[in-house]
Amino acid sequence: MYRYALPRGVGASGEEMYFKSLGAVALAISLFSTPALAQQGPTSTPTAEMAKLPSGAETPSQSGSVLSREDLEAWLDGYMPYALQRGDVAGAVVVVVKDGKVLLQKGYGHADVATGHRVDPEATLFRPGSVSKLFTWTAVMQLVQEGRIDLDRDVNTYLDFKIPPFDGQPVTMRNLMTHTPGFQDTFRDLMSGGPSGPSPLAQYLKQNLPVRVYPPGQVPAYSNYGVALAGYIVQRVSGQSFDDYIKQHIFAPLEMDHSTFQQPPPEALMPEVASGYERASEPAKPYELLTVGPAGGATTTGADMAKFMIALLQGGEYSGHRILKAATVHMMFETPWTTISPSLDRMLLGFYEYSRNNRRIIGHDGDTLWFHSVLQLFPDDQVGLFVSMNSIGNDGAARAIREGLIDGFADRYFPPGALSTSVVPVDVARLHGAMLAGDYDGSAQGSQSVPTNFMSLANLFEQNAVATDHSGDVFASSVLDLDGRPTRFKEIAPFVWQAVDGKEKLAAKVVDGRIVMWGVDGSSPYIVFMRTPAWRNAVWLLPLLAFSVIALLFSAMAWPIGVFVRWRYGVSHSLQGTVAWSCRWMRVGTAASGLLMLAWLTTIGAMAATFSFSSALDPWIVFLHVLSVVVFPAAALVSLWNAWTICTTRSGWRGTFALAWGGVLALSCLTLLWVALVFHLIGFSVAF
């Protein structure tokens, strides 16, 4: 449901990428004195060993195995128990459908570790996170085929509040379905509510309207808000609550009797809801309440998800009940939105396109804080796969287990054909690699616009570097293999690179002879990477910020030490008059500026580490904003005054040293003022 490093394979889901990025921010802030570490990606990377199959379950040769219940169960039984135990993941459900029937649905591990209650695919309810979005898009397309929603009409037609146009261009439902409305994603109060449930959807949408940072239809930028907005339109057009609409028009026809969007679930279902865990060896976490229900609020069983997959693969029909016309399903599956290159995975109408082993796969990933899921459909083979786990596990093990399973499934039953052996000439590869090299932001961060709120400071710790070597191969710091190393990509066509292991492609978009964005399989449907402007590039700004904070805090600590030493030995202050006053005010200003920046970094780091994005923090954020309006400009002015005073009144080696130190402090205060202005620490908005 939630969003930077992208280990090889399926790619991080939009929501997982965000939370991984914030984990990186939290670590980077804690290691602020060594800023280079902050640009190296996530706090931890799922280990390659976790994703490997145990010796008894290695995938076969290129010829593949026949997808049968017996072979599949033997393979899964050799993989899942081992992987869950090693990864400290409590439980999982795996469902595979084929040719309109359930081939296998099986639970592994525990739904509740404390009680010993094991996962039952028929009864245990999991939180599939953003896989829930597929129900929302199904509901939208039901209303489209009825003529009640137009994919290309201004969404304001259906709303009781207004989404402002961007350069005169309105947002359409097609934009929402392809993550191209141009919203900068918002996270304030994404998870909220008391025991009775989250805040009303309408209230959330009206109070948290995100900033528009791109023209609609041009740049994919993952947006939970956009999906929630689509769910609200379903509610408005149908005249039913979103939960009731899904229950009546999707869950009931498909006989999904153990599925709900109600939060918390009805009392009859609540006893079967799997507990969520950070690690299976730790206590269970509270039930997650998601304000943007249409974007990730479903609770369901493996058996119910099997029915949904069968309906999608069978042209919208299950057991004689139809939820979509076959032509509507075809439209959802066969309407790709190409942003960079058709060589990359693209966004369909609500579905991601995946490419693995030269097979076309469509589906969606989903991650809440504790649950990690994926749904994948092989339309040409009439096969569907759903996996959900109820723990993060050691070092993000659930991610590695999920990738190992979907990679292993595809390799075993849909083995790869011959990889492309075409390459561009070395001199061309070197030229194109040099064109691609540089620093980039993810599009969901609003990378080509001025940052819009204080949380944009986190972007400084998340920028992605692309490098090239003498052969023209390229490496992106955000695209890692399972050992945590940047994946090597070799150019196979102009501005199209393929990983040397053949698992994914990277491609760039060229405009007027300049690369303006690039994407990589797995994440390209919903996020691209765009050049970081030089004026806020972390390569120079992050080390300078670290140096500045350290210098200012050193100055702050030296002040009371100097006072104590002079008192202890009865020495009077050597400075008098204007010089003394400028020195005193400089010390006050630098101490206040350094401590205030430290407070901002600590606040953002704590929010990241604890995933606390509640409006309950508003008073503290407003307090920091008010201080920032006064302290950062005042400290910069006072430090410049002090440097000028030293320059005009002092001489000799003491004056030279004082001027040098005064210059360092002035530069530090100006740096903090620059950061405060660029990243909206100076301002009064509590939105993020």
XYZ file of C-alpha atoms in Angstrom:
688
model
C 0.000 0.000 0.000
C 2.917 2.219 0.619
C 7.271 3.422 -1.552
C 14.831 3.101 -2.791
C 16.829 0.576 -3.881
C 15.434 -1.961 -6.284
C 16.758 -5.474 -5.874
C 16.662 -7.570 -8.998
C 13.485 -9.148 -10.207
C 9.959 -7.950 -9.786
C 11.039 -4.569 -8.458
C 9.854 -2.879 -5.348
C 6.225 -2.015 -5.215
C 5.441 1.662 -5.080
C 4.636 1.629 -1.394
C 7.598 -0.529 -0.419
C 10.007 1.757 -2.235
C 8.836 4.692 -0.167
C 9.267 2.967 3.181
C 12.626 1.538 2.162
C 13.696 5.030 1.186
C 12.653 6.399 4.564
C 14.543 3.606 6.284
C 17.571 4.716 4.330
C 16.947 8.291 5.430
C 16.755 7.270 9.079
C 20.055 5.419 8.819
C 21.670 8.205 6.835
C 20.739 10.777 9.442
C 22.125 8.586 12.207
C 25.393 8.366 10.238
C 25.342 12.037 9.261
C 28.994 12.532 9.982
C 29.782 10.143 7.105
C 27.385 11.408 4.433
C 28.682 9.228 1.632
C 27.004 6.294 3.290
C 23.637 7.966 2.928
C 23.727 7.655 -0.846
C 24.271 3.937 -1.009
C 20.661 2.756 -0.925
C 18.696 0.867 1.696
C 19.566 0.143 5.258
C 19.697 -3.537 4.401
C 19.291 -5.658 1.344
C 17.599 -9.045 1.317
C 20.326 -11.608 1.091
C 20.834 -13.672 -2.017
C 20.929 -16.755 0.168
C 17.399 -16.066 1.370
C 16.009 -16.047 -2.161
C 17.855 -19.155 -3.342
C 15.994 -22.407 -3.414
C 17.165 -25.105 -1.042
C 19.127 -27.915 -2.624
C 16.140 -30.193 -2.938
C 14.096 -27.723 -4.908
C 16.369 -26.277 -7.571
C 14.673 -25.367 -10.813
C 15.225 -27.725 -13.741
C 16.894 -27.176 -17.067
C 15.710 -24.872 -19.845
C 13.089 -27.412 -20.917
C 11.042 -26.664 -17.786
C 8.594 -28.790 -15.827
C 4.951 -29.453 -16.481
C 2.827 -27.301 -14.191
C 0.944 -29.944 -12.223
C -0.362 -29.960 -8.679
C 2.055 -32.715 -7.660
C 5.158 -31.023 -9.023
C 4.130 -27.587 -7.764
C 3.379 -28.795 -4.237
C 6.649 -30.699 -4.014
C 8.561 -27.654 -5.194
C 6.806 -25.263 -2.804
C 7.154 -27.668 0.127
C 10.881 -27.690 -0.513
C 11.116 -23.923 -0.609
C 8.575 -22.174 1.614
C 9.121 -23.817 5.048
C 12.874 -23.399 4.719
C 12.606 -19.798 3.541
C 10.096 -18.728 6.196
C 12.087 -20.261 9.030
C 15.385 -18.813 7.872
C 13.848 -15.411 7.230
C 11.961 -15.267 10.565
C 8.677 -14.815 8.681
C 5.603 -16.062 10.523
C 3.408 -17.346 7.720
C 2.385 -17.245 4.082
C -0.308 -18.338 1.681
C 0.392 -19.416 -1.907
C -2.325 -19.885 -4.519
C -1.964 -21.010 -8.136
C -4.843 -21.246 -10.607
C -4.761 -22.771 -14.074
C -7.342 -23.124 -16.843
C -10.177 -21.776 -14.726
C -9.524 -23.984 -11.694
C -7.543 -23.891 -8.490
C -4.398 -25.912 -9.052
C -3.053 -25.462 -5.526
C -3.777 -23.274 -2.517
C -1.689 -23.870 0.557
C -0.767 -22.174 3.799
C 2.681 -22.226 5.374
C 3.675 -21.235 8.888
C 1.531 -19.384 11.393
C -1.276 -16.871 11.193
C -0.726 -16.224 14.902
C 2.552 -17.303 16.460
C 1.410 -16.832 20.066
C -1.585 -19.158 19.740
C 0.064 -21.524 17.280
C -2.792 -20.960 14.811
C -1.546 -22.049 11.393
C -2.306 -20.467 8.023
C -5.403 -21.911 6.359
C -5.785 -20.795 2.710
C -9.561 -21.097 2.985
C -10.002 -19.151 6.218
C -6.937 -17.073 7.146
C -7.291 -13.440 6.100
C -4.235 -11.552 4.828
C -3.758 -7.854 4.025
C -2.718 -7.750 0.339
C -1.810 -4.052 0.388
C -1.779 -2.476 -3.051
C -3.055 -5.643 -4.681
C -6.317 -4.159 -3.344
C -6.050 -1.546 -6.086
C -7.097 -4.180 -8.621
C -10.528 -4.327 -6.984
C -10.776 -0.546 -7.239
C -9.870 -0.594 -10.925
C -12.336 -3.412 -11.540
C -15.053 -1.293 -9.946
C -14.064 1.695 -12.083
C -14.214 -0.380 -15.268
C -17.629 -1.746 -14.302
C -18.891 1.831 -14.285
C -16.992 2.603 -17.488
C -18.686 -0.242 -19.350
C -22.030 1.018 -18.038
C -21.275 4.456 -19.479
C -21.282 6.127 -16.059
C -17.568 6.982 -16.038
C -15.562 8.271 -19.014
C -11.859 7.436 -18.828
C -10.896 10.661 -20.609
C -13.179 13.118 -18.848
C -12.078 15.627 -16.225
C -12.480 13.856 -12.876
C -13.931 17.051 -11.439
C -17.101 16.026 -13.277
C -17.612 13.339 -10.634
C -16.344 15.139 -7.522
C -17.788 17.500 -4.930
C -14.457 19.326 -4.654
C -12.005 20.507 -7.296
C -8.671 19.149 -8.492
C -6.932 22.232 -9.930
C -5.686 21.891 -13.527
C -1.957 21.865 -14.285
C -1.125 24.325 -17.080
C -4.773 24.177 -18.036
C -4.829 20.373 -18.282
C -7.318 18.407 -16.143
C -6.794 15.032 -14.504
C -8.714 12.132 -16.066
C -9.577 8.659 -14.824
C -7.100 7.255 -17.353
C -4.412 9.344 -15.674
C -5.377 7.904 -12.282
C -5.311 4.331 -13.619
C -1.836 4.790 -15.111
C -0.325 6.740 -12.182
C 0.094 9.799 -14.404
C -2.106 12.489 -12.781
C 1.029 14.468 -11.935
C 0.521 14.328 -8.162
C 3.394 14.407 -5.750
C 2.390 11.537 -3.498
C 1.235 12.438 -0.012
C 1.711 10.428 3.196
C 0.233 12.549 5.955
C -2.392 10.511 7.814
C -2.025 7.652 5.319
C -2.474 5.364 8.303
C -4.755 6.740 10.975
C -7.911 6.256 12.958
C -8.799 4.744 16.271
C -10.323 1.357 17.071
C -13.509 2.290 15.203
C -11.685 2.704 11.921
C -9.842 5.243 9.765
C -10.988 8.749 8.918
C -13.733 9.058 6.272
C -12.373 8.862 2.727
C -13.951 12.154 1.611
C -12.487 14.001 4.580
C -9.014 12.637 3.905
C -9.091 13.479 0.188
C -10.276 17.040 0.739
C -7.788 17.770 3.514
C -4.738 16.219 1.835
C -4.922 17.325 -1.797
C -1.375 16.805 -3.119
C 0.669 19.290 -5.082
C 0.634 18.878 -8.870
C 4.245 18.555 -10.076
C 3.848 17.201 -13.634
C 1.436 17.744 -16.518
C -1.111 14.892 -16.518
C -0.336 11.940 -18.739
C 3.404 12.555 -19.061
C 5.317 11.202 -16.066
C 4.446 8.078 -14.056
C 4.615 8.849 -10.346
C 3.089 6.346 -7.930
C 0.092 7.853 -6.182
C -1.969 6.243 -3.445
C -3.972 9.453 -3.351
C -4.888 9.019 -7.017
C -6.242 5.518 -6.422
C -8.164 6.647 -3.356
C -9.623 9.439 -5.483
C -10.780 6.854 -8.027
C -12.416 4.885 -5.210
C -14.200 8.021 -4.063
C -15.473 8.562 -7.615
C -16.862 5.005 -7.563
C -18.608 5.944 -4.336
C -19.991 9.183 -5.779
C -21.147 7.730 -9.108
C -22.690 4.560 -7.659
C -24.367 6.200 -4.689
C -22.966 3.489 -2.396
C -20.084 3.534 0.023
C -16.941 2.155 -1.564
C -16.906 -0.834 0.800
C -20.513 -1.691 0.019
C -20.029 -1.287 -3.721
C -17.099 -3.724 -3.795
C -18.986 -6.177 -1.594
C -22.101 -6.135 -3.793
C -20.556 -5.921 -7.261
C -17.315 -7.909 -6.918
C -17.087 -9.979 -3.749
C -20.681 -11.300 -3.824
C -20.747 -12.392 -7.505
C -17.377 -14.112 -7.092
C -18.460 -15.768 -3.832
C -15.571 -14.096 -2.025
C -17.285 -14.530 1.324
C -14.143 -14.008 3.383
C -13.118 -10.685 1.837
C -13.832 -7.126 2.910
C -12.682 -3.521 2.630
C -14.209 -2.747 6.010
C -11.595 -1.686 8.569
C -11.435 -3.376 11.000
C -13.186 -6.358 9.378
C -16.635 -7.467 10.576
C -16.671 -9.350 13.867
C -17.394 -12.625 12.071
C -14.125 -12.361 10.123
C -11.865 -10.730 12.705
C -10.836 -13.955 14.510
C -9.340 -15.293 11.273
C -7.259 -12.212 10.411
C -3.569 -13.099 10.417
C -1.436 -11.120 12.832
C 1.241 -8.905 11.326
C 4.854 -9.057 12.486
C 8.126 -7.331 11.938
C 9.709 -10.697 12.732
C 8.001 -13.910 13.736
C 10.183 -14.062 16.842
C 8.797 -10.714 18.050
C 5.326 -9.761 19.348
C 2.514 -9.189 16.868
C 1.751 -5.673 15.672
C -1.645 -3.918 15.905
C -4.069 -4.172 13.012
C -3.172 -1.590 10.356
C -5.840 1.006 9.583
C -5.391 2.622 6.177
C -7.126 5.905 5.463
C -6.852 5.403 1.697
C -8.890 2.184 1.730
C -9.345 1.884 -2.068
C -5.559 1.984 -2.442
C -4.773 -0.849 -0.039
C -7.436 -1.606 2.553
C -8.654 -5.059 1.515
C -8.532 -8.097 3.786
C -8.926 -11.450 2.054
C -8.012 -15.137 1.928
C -5.941 -17.070 -0.544
C -9.014 -19.018 -1.641
C -10.935 -15.817 -2.377
C -8.038 -14.399 -4.377
C -8.085 -17.571 -6.467
C -11.662 -16.756 -7.498
C -10.685 -13.215 -8.438
C -7.742 -14.423 -10.545
C -9.911 -16.985 -12.333
C -12.479 -14.301 -13.152
C -9.816 -12.031 -14.636
C -8.258 -14.846 -16.662
C -11.678 -16.033 -17.854
C -12.665 -12.684 -19.335
C -14.469 -11.404 -16.245
C -16.495 -14.511 -15.385
C -16.377 -16.969 -12.504
C -18.742 -19.885 -11.951
C -21.372 -18.399 -14.228
C -21.194 -14.949 -12.621
C -19.752 -12.063 -14.634
C -18.136 -8.989 -13.084
C -16.737 -7.528 -16.315
C -17.348 -7.935 -20.008
C -14.614 -9.822 -21.836
C -13.958 -6.725 -23.959
C -13.472 -4.665 -20.800
C -10.930 -7.114 -19.392
C -9.164 -7.083 -22.759
C -9.029 -3.276 -22.596
C -7.467 -3.385 -19.131
C -4.875 -5.957 -20.199
C -4.050 -4.546 -23.637
C -3.858 -0.762 -23.199
C -0.225 -0.067 -22.290
C 0.970 3.394 -21.357
C 4.476 3.882 -22.762
C 6.533 6.600 -21.109
C 10.092 5.699 -22.082
C 10.279 2.645 -24.329
C 8.113 -0.354 -25.240
C 11.154 -2.429 -24.261
C 10.356 -1.767 -20.592
C 7.516 -3.003 -18.423
C 4.627 -0.579 -18.827
C 1.567 0.506 -16.930
C -1.713 -0.928 -18.173
C -5.153 0.205 -17.055
C -4.607 -0.465 -13.368
C -2.229 -3.405 -13.836
C 1.544 -3.546 -13.988
C 3.145 -5.249 -16.935
C 5.998 -7.584 -16.014
C 8.436 -9.304 -18.318
C 10.097 -12.490 -17.225
C 11.592 -15.217 -19.388
C 10.094 -13.572 -22.483
C 6.613 -14.180 -21.081
C 4.054 -11.435 -20.679
C 2.862 -11.228 -17.104
C 0.478 -8.694 -15.592
C -0.487 -8.040 -12.006
C 0.328 -5.934 -8.967
C 2.542 -5.971 -5.883
C 1.333 -4.981 -2.452
C 3.008 -4.053 0.815
C 1.663 -2.712 4.065
C 4.042 -2.288 6.969
C 3.816 -5.963 7.905
C 2.171 -7.811 4.974
C 3.898 -8.424 1.638
C 2.031 -9.771 -1.370
C 2.002 -10.149 -5.137
C -0.571 -11.201 -7.731
C 0.657 -12.234 -11.176
C -1.330 -13.434 -14.168
C 0.031 -15.271 -17.209
C -2.869 -14.524 -19.611
C -1.502 -16.513 -22.544
C -1.127 -19.579 -20.328
C -4.290 -19.109 -18.232
C -2.209 -19.245 -15.044
C -2.387 -17.025 -11.973
C -0.188 -16.806 -8.870
C -0.933 -15.080 -5.558
C 1.436 -14.938 -2.592
C 1.065 -13.114 0.723
C 3.213 -13.094 3.870
C 2.493 -11.567 7.273
C 5.998 -10.459 8.330
C 8.902 -8.353 7.136
C 11.445 -10.860 8.431
C 15.180 -10.546 8.954
C 16.712 -7.878 6.710
C 13.568 -7.668 4.609
C 13.464 -11.427 4.059
C 9.826 -11.396 2.903
C 10.912 -9.418 -0.125
C 13.632 -11.916 -0.995
C 11.300 -14.871 -0.421
C 8.686 -13.306 -2.671
C 11.196 -12.629 -5.426
C 12.732 -16.060 -5.088
C 9.319 -17.668 -5.378
C 8.086 -15.734 -8.415
C 11.457 -16.048 -10.166
C 11.610 -19.744 -9.375
C 8.013 -20.312 -10.474
C 8.620 -18.626 -13.818
C 11.945 -20.376 -14.377
C 10.530 -23.780 -13.505
C 7.291 -23.695 -15.457
C 7.917 -20.991 -18.052
C 11.672 -21.257 -18.653
C 13.499 -18.525 -20.542
C 14.269 -18.715 -24.213
C 17.482 -17.462 -25.735
C 18.608 -14.091 -24.411
C 19.324 -11.264 -26.798
C 22.918 -11.465 -27.976
C 22.836 -8.200 -29.902
C 25.027 -5.411 -28.610
C 25.800 -1.950 -29.866
C 29.369 -1.057 -30.892
C 31.629 -0.284 -27.950
C 32.202 3.331 -28.982
C 28.434 3.902 -29.161
C 27.923 2.150 -25.808
C 30.545 4.393 -24.207
C 28.904 7.513 -25.621
C 25.435 6.480 -24.473
C 26.748 5.381 -21.083
C 28.384 8.768 -20.609
C 25.105 10.456 -21.580
C 23.235 8.426 -18.959
C 25.766 8.897 -16.155
C 24.726 11.343 -13.474
C 22.464 11.814 -10.481
C 18.702 11.278 -10.493
C 15.566 11.530 -8.373
C 12.573 9.226 -8.583
C 9.545 10.794 -10.255
C 7.319 10.236 -7.212
C 9.522 12.768 -5.420
C 8.637 15.539 -7.858
C 12.206 15.565 -9.132
C 11.849 18.217 -11.842
C 10.073 20.695 -9.650
C 11.058 22.707 -6.630
C 10.498 20.500 -3.552
C 7.142 21.286 -2.023
C 7.307 20.440 1.696
C 9.688 19.740 4.541
C 9.715 15.975 3.932
C 11.424 16.695 0.620
C 14.613 16.989 2.678
C 14.518 13.190 2.702
C 15.094 13.334 -1.073
C 18.591 14.605 -0.414
C 19.437 11.214 1.085
C 17.760 9.216 -1.708
C 19.309 10.473 -4.933
C 20.421 7.751 -7.314
C 23.716 7.726 -9.161
C 24.291 6.133 -12.566
C 27.861 5.306 -13.555
C 29.524 3.745 -16.586
C 32.797 1.894 -17.139
C 35.346 1.629 -19.949
C 33.198 -0.907 -21.826
C 30.130 1.324 -21.829
C 28.228 -0.873 -19.366
C 26.122 1.082 -16.877
C 25.370 0.666 -13.175
C 22.615 2.365 -11.177
C 22.969 2.686 -7.414
C 19.216 2.131 -7.057
C 19.174 -1.150 -9.000
C 20.810 -3.835 -6.903
C 21.152 -7.566 -7.189
C 20.282 -9.778 -4.248
C 23.815 -9.447 -2.905
C 23.346 -5.696 -2.640
C 25.650 -4.835 -5.551
C 24.656 -2.579 -8.475
C 23.454 -4.644 -11.421
C 25.588 -4.462 -14.579
C 23.646 -3.500 -17.706
C 24.944 -3.930 -21.262
C 23.495 -1.899 -24.147
C 21.653 -4.152 -26.624
C 19.931 -1.443 -28.677
C 20.187 2.343 -28.757
C 19.478 3.524 -25.197
C 18.211 0.090 -24.151
C 20.358 -1.919 -21.746
C 19.892 -5.487 -20.512
C 21.178 -6.894 -17.229
C 24.007 -9.298 -17.906
C 21.996 -12.055 -16.210
C 19.084 -11.283 -18.555
C 16.579 -10.640 -15.785
C 15.623 -7.045 -16.577
C 16.086 -4.126 -18.931
C 16.894 -0.486 -18.395
C 16.009 2.154 -20.979
C 16.337 5.908 -21.349
C 14.289 8.588 -23.061
C 16.220 11.050 -25.215
C 14.900 14.514 -26.047
C 16.936 16.928 -28.184
C 20.037 14.781 -27.813
C 19.841 14.663 -24.020
C 18.658 11.894 -21.703
C 15.779 13.285 -19.667
C 14.651 10.157 -17.811
C 15.273 6.451 -17.465
C 13.433 3.484 -16.030
C 14.033 -0.143 -15.205
C 11.844 -3.235 -15.436
C 9.904 -3.901 -12.278
C 9.387 -0.261 -11.331
C 9.036 1.402 -14.742
C 5.214 1.163 -14.775
C 4.924 3.621 -11.897
C 8.220 5.440 -11.442
C 10.991 6.825 -13.636
C 14.214 8.579 -12.717
C 14.843 12.179 -13.730
C 17.993 14.271 -13.469
C 18.605 16.031 -10.198
C 19.138 19.776 -10.726
C 22.675 20.868 -9.906
C 21.479 23.358 -7.301
C 20.259 20.545 -5.020
C 22.523 17.697 -6.031
C 23.507 15.543 -3.066
C 27.015 15.020 -4.453
C 28.028 18.451 -3.195
C 25.148 19.519 -0.977
C 25.036 16.530 1.367
C 28.737 16.634 2.367
C 28.515 20.406 2.735
C 25.420 20.084 4.907
C 27.125 17.493 7.099
C 30.232 19.658 7.439
C 28.120 22.714 8.244
C 26.079 21.050 10.973
C 29.227 19.637 12.572
C 30.998 23.016 12.419
C 28.065 24.859 13.955
C 27.579 22.306 16.711
C 31.320 22.409 17.455
C 31.075 26.177 17.748
C 28.086 25.823 20.057
C 29.945 23.382 22.312
C 33.104 25.523 22.342
C 31.233 28.548 23.704
C 30.427 27.227 27.224
C 33.831 25.570 27.379
C 35.503 28.927 26.730
C 33.331 30.623 29.344
C 34.268 27.978 31.929
C 37.992 28.196 31.173
C 38.007 32.001 31.486
C 36.090 31.770 34.762
C 38.311 29.022 36.107
C 41.542 30.928 35.481
C 40.174 34.433 35.965
C 40.904 35.550 32.439
C 38.799 38.341 30.954
C 37.492 38.242 27.409
C 40.012 39.814 25.035
C 37.377 41.167 22.656
C 35.669 44.480 23.297
C 33.092 46.698 21.647
C 31.572 45.810 18.283
C 33.865 42.818 17.811
C 32.730 41.320 21.102
C 29.073 41.872 20.321
C 29.391 40.373 16.825
C 31.159 37.371 18.315
C 28.473 36.854 20.958
C 25.612 37.151 18.483
C 27.470 34.907 16.059
C 27.721 32.219 18.730
C 24.012 32.502 19.520
C 23.072 32.389 15.856
C 25.314 29.492 14.899
C 24.242 27.439 17.913
C 20.569 28.069 17.191
C 20.964 27.320 13.476
C 22.905 24.096 14.013
C 20.572 22.828 16.718
C 17.489 23.697 14.649
C 18.785 21.805 11.621
C 19.606 18.892 13.905
C 16.021 19.049 15.203
C 14.668 18.895 11.639
C 16.901 15.962 10.732
C 16.007 14.132 13.928
C 12.289 14.736 13.386
C 12.341 13.490 9.803
C 14.543 10.555 10.775
C 12.234 9.598 13.652
C 9.175 9.847 11.407
C 10.946 7.622 8.904
C 12.125 5.063 11.435
C 8.744 4.746 13.150
C 6.534 5.372 10.076
C 4.792 8.152 12.018
C 3.026 10.343 9.468
C 0.169 11.581 11.617
C -1.333 15.063 11.766
C -0.803 14.775 15.532
C 2.711 16.045 14.783
C 1.358 19.279 13.292
C 2.016 21.497 16.367
C 5.657 20.393 16.496
C 6.099 20.878 12.740
C 4.555 24.364 12.930
C 6.883 25.198 15.846
C 9.932 24.160 13.799
C 8.655 26.146 10.815
C 8.233 29.305 12.912
C 11.731 28.949 14.360
C 13.125 28.345 10.868
C 11.623 31.574 9.519
C 13.563 33.503 12.170
C 16.662 31.469 12.998
C 18.155 30.467 9.634
C 18.063 33.952 8.020
C 19.136 35.663 11.249
C 22.046 33.271 11.773
C 23.242 33.820 8.208
C 23.131 37.620 8.600
C 24.845 37.572 11.992
C 27.597 35.244 10.752
C 28.263 37.524 7.767
C 28.338 40.563 10.095
C 30.819 38.764 12.340
C 33.074 37.853 9.411
C 32.994 41.453 8.145
C 33.745 42.818 11.611
C 36.749 40.516 11.975
C 37.983 41.445 8.513
C 37.886 45.177 9.258
C 39.108 45.257 12.858
C 41.564 42.438 13.503
C 45.030 41.688 12.131
C 47.986 39.402 12.663
C 47.882 35.648 12.887
C 45.079 35.736 15.434
C 43.018 37.885 13.092
C 43.753 35.561 10.177
C 42.671 32.524 12.181
C 39.564 34.311 13.455
C 38.659 35.367 9.918
C 39.122 31.821 8.619
C 36.925 30.379 11.364
C 34.402 33.154 10.927
C 34.313 32.370 7.216
C 33.672 28.695 7.951
C 30.776 29.594 10.231
C 29.343 32.052 7.701
C 29.527 29.422 4.958
C 27.877 26.913 7.287
C 25.028 29.266 8.159
C 24.493 30.142 4.494
C 24.431 26.426 3.650
C 21.748 25.765 6.247
C 19.764 28.755 4.979
C 20.014 27.361 1.428
C 18.838 23.930 2.545
C 16.003 25.464 4.559
C 14.819 27.476 1.549
C 15.209 24.715 -1.046
C 13.572 21.996 1.040
C 10.807 24.138 2.558
C 11.943 24.117 6.157
C 11.151 27.806 5.932
C 7.417 27.825 5.397
C 4.190 27.119 7.200
C 2.726 24.083 5.451
C 2.269 20.898 7.467
C 1.332 18.883 4.371
C 3.659 16.082 3.269
